[in-house]
Short mmCIF file of C-alpha atoms in Angstrom, two decimals:
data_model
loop_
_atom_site.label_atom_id
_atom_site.label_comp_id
_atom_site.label_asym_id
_atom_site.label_seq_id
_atom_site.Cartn_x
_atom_site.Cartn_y
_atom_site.Cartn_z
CA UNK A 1 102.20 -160.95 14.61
CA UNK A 2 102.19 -159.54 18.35
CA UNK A 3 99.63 -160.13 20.63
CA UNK A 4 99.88 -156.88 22.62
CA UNK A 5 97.79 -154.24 21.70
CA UNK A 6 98.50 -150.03 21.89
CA UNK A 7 96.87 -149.22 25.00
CA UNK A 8 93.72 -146.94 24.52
CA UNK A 9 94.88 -143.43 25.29
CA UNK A 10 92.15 -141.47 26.73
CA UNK A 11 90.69 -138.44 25.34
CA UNK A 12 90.28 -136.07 28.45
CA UNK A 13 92.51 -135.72 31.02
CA UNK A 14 90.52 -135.16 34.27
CA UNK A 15 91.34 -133.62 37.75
CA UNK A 16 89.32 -133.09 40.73
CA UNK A 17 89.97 -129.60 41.68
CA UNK A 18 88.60 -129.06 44.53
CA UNK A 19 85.48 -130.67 46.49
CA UNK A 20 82.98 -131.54 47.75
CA UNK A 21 82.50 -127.69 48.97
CA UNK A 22 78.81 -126.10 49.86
CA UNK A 23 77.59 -123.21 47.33
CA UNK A 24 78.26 -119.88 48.82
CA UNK A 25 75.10 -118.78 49.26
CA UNK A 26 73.10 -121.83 48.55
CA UNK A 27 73.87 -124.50 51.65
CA UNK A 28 71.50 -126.82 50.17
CA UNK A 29 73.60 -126.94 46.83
CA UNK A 30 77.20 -129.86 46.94
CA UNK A 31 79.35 -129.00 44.29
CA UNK A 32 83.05 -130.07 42.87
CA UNK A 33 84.88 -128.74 41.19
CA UNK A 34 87.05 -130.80 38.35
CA UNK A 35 90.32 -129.40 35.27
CA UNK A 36 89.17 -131.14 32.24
CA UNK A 37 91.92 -131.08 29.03
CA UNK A 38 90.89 -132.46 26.30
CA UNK A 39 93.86 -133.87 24.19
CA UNK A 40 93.33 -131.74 21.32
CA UNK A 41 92.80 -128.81 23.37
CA UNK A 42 95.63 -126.06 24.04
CA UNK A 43 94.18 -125.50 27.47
CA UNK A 44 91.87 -127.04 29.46
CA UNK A 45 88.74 -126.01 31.48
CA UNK A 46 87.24 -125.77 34.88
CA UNK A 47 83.72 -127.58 35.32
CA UNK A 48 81.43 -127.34 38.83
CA UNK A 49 79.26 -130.29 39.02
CA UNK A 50 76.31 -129.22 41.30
CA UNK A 51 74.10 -131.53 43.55
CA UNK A 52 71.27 -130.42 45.73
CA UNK A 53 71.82 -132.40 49.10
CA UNK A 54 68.29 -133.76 48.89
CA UNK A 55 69.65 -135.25 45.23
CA UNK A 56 72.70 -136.80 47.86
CA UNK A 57 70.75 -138.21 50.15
CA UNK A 58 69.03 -140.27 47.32
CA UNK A 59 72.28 -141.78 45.78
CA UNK A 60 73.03 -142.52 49.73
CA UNK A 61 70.36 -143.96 50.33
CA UNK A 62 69.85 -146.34 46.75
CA UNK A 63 73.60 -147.38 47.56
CA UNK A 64 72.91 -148.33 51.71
CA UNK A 65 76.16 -146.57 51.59
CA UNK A 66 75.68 -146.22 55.43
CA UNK A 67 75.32 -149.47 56.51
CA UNK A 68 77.84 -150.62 53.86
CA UNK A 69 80.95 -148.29 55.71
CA UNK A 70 79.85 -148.90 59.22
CA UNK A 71 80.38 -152.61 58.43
CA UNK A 72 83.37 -151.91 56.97
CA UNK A 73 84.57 -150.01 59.67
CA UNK A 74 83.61 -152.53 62.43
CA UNK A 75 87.56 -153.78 61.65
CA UNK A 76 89.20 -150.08 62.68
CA UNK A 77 90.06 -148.71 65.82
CA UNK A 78 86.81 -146.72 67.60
CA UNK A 79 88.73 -143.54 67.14
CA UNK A 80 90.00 -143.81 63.96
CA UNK A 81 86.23 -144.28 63.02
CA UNK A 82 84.71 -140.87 62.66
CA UNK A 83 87.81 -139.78 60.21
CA UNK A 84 86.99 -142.71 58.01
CA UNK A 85 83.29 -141.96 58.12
CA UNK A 86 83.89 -138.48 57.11
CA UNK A 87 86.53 -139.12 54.40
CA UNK A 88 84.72 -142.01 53.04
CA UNK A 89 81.87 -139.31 52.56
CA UNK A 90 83.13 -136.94 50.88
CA UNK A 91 85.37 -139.09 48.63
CA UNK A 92 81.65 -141.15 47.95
CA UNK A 93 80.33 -137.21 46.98
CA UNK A 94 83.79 -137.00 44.52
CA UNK A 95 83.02 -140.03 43.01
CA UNK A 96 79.40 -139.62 42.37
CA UNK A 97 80.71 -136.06 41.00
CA UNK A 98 82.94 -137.61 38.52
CA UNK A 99 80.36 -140.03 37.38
CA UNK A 100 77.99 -136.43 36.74
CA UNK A 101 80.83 -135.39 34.67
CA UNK A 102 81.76 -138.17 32.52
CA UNK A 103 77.85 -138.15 31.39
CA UNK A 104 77.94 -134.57 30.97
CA UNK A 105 81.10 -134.96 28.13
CA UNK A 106 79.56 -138.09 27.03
CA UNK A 107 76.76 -135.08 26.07
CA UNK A 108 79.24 -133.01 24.31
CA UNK A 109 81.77 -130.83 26.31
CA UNK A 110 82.46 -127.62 25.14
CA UNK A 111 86.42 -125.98 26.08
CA UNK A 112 84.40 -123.58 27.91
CA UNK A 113 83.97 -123.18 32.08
CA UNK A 114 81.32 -124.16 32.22
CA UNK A 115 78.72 -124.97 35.79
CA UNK A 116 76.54 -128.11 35.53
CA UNK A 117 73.72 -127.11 37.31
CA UNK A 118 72.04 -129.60 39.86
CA UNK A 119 69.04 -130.09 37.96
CA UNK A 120 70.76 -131.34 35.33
CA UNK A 121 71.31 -135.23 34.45
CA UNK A 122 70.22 -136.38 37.84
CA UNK A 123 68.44 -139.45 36.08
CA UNK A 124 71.80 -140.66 34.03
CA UNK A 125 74.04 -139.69 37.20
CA UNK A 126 71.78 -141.97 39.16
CA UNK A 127 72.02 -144.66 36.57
CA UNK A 128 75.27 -144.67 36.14
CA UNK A 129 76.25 -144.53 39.82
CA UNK A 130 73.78 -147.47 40.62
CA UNK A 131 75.71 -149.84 38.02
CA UNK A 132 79.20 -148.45 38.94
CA UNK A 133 78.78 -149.21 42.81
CA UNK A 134 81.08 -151.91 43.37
CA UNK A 135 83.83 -150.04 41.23
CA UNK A 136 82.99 -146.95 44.06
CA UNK A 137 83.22 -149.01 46.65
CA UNK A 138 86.31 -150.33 45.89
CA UNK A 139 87.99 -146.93 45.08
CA UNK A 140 86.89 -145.85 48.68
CA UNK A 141 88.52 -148.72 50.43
CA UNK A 142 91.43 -148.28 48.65
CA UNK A 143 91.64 -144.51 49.01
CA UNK A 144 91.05 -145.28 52.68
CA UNK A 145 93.53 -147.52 52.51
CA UNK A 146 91.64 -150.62 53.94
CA UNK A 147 91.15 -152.59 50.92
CA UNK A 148 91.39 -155.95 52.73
CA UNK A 149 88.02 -155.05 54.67
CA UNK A 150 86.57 -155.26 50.97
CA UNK A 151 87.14 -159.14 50.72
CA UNK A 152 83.40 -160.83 50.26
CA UNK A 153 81.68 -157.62 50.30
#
């Protein structure tokens, strides 16, 4: 009998495709936009996941994602700094996109475009973003490339 096991071969295939961007029109609304195939599907589909900033600046805030990247950052080069602070921002807006998204097909995804609106699954987005934080913070660092500022935090 082997001991390896098939690996579990997931269902959607997901892409950021663009984001974070502001609404045309709407400067207060944060949106991505993210391909999502589903294996059985012939094609895949486009879906915007909406924020309103005010929503942003709560999931900022519950995470102390400032103070968390400024100590991180203490260990870079002044200049570099700023880039960091910016990238680390919007990939921290990606993330928390992605975690919008993977509630919204846990809900049911149609193989439709579809727009999820920002008033939509704020609660479960927040949830799920609050339990996932270390597994954010460590795809930042390592995005940023300065996973070994991670160690002990």
């Amino acid at each position: 009998m082997s001991l390896l096991t098939t690996p579990q071969i997931p269902l959607f295939r997901i892409t950021l495709f663009y984001g974070p961007e502001e609404m045309e029109g709407a400067s207060e609304i944060v949106h991505c936009v993210f391909n999502v195939k589903k294996r059985s599907w012939k094609g895949g589909v486009q879906v915007g996941i909406q924020f309103e900033q005010a929503q942003l600046n709560v999931l900022h805030e519950s995470l102390d994602f400032a103070s968390w990247i400024e100590e991180i950052l203490q260990a870079s080069p002044v200049e570099d700094r700023q880039a960091y602070r910016r990238h680390a921002e919007d990939l921290l807006i990606q993330l928390i996109c992605f975690y919008k998204l993977q509630e919204y097909i846990h809900q049911g995804i149609q193989q439709e475009n579809v727009q999820v609106d920002a008033s939509q699954l704020f609660r479960e987005t927040q949830d799920l973003v609050c339990r996932e934080i270390e597994e954010i913070k460590r795809q930042i660092l390592v995005e940023l490339d300065i996973v070994d500022g991670f160690e002990g935090q």
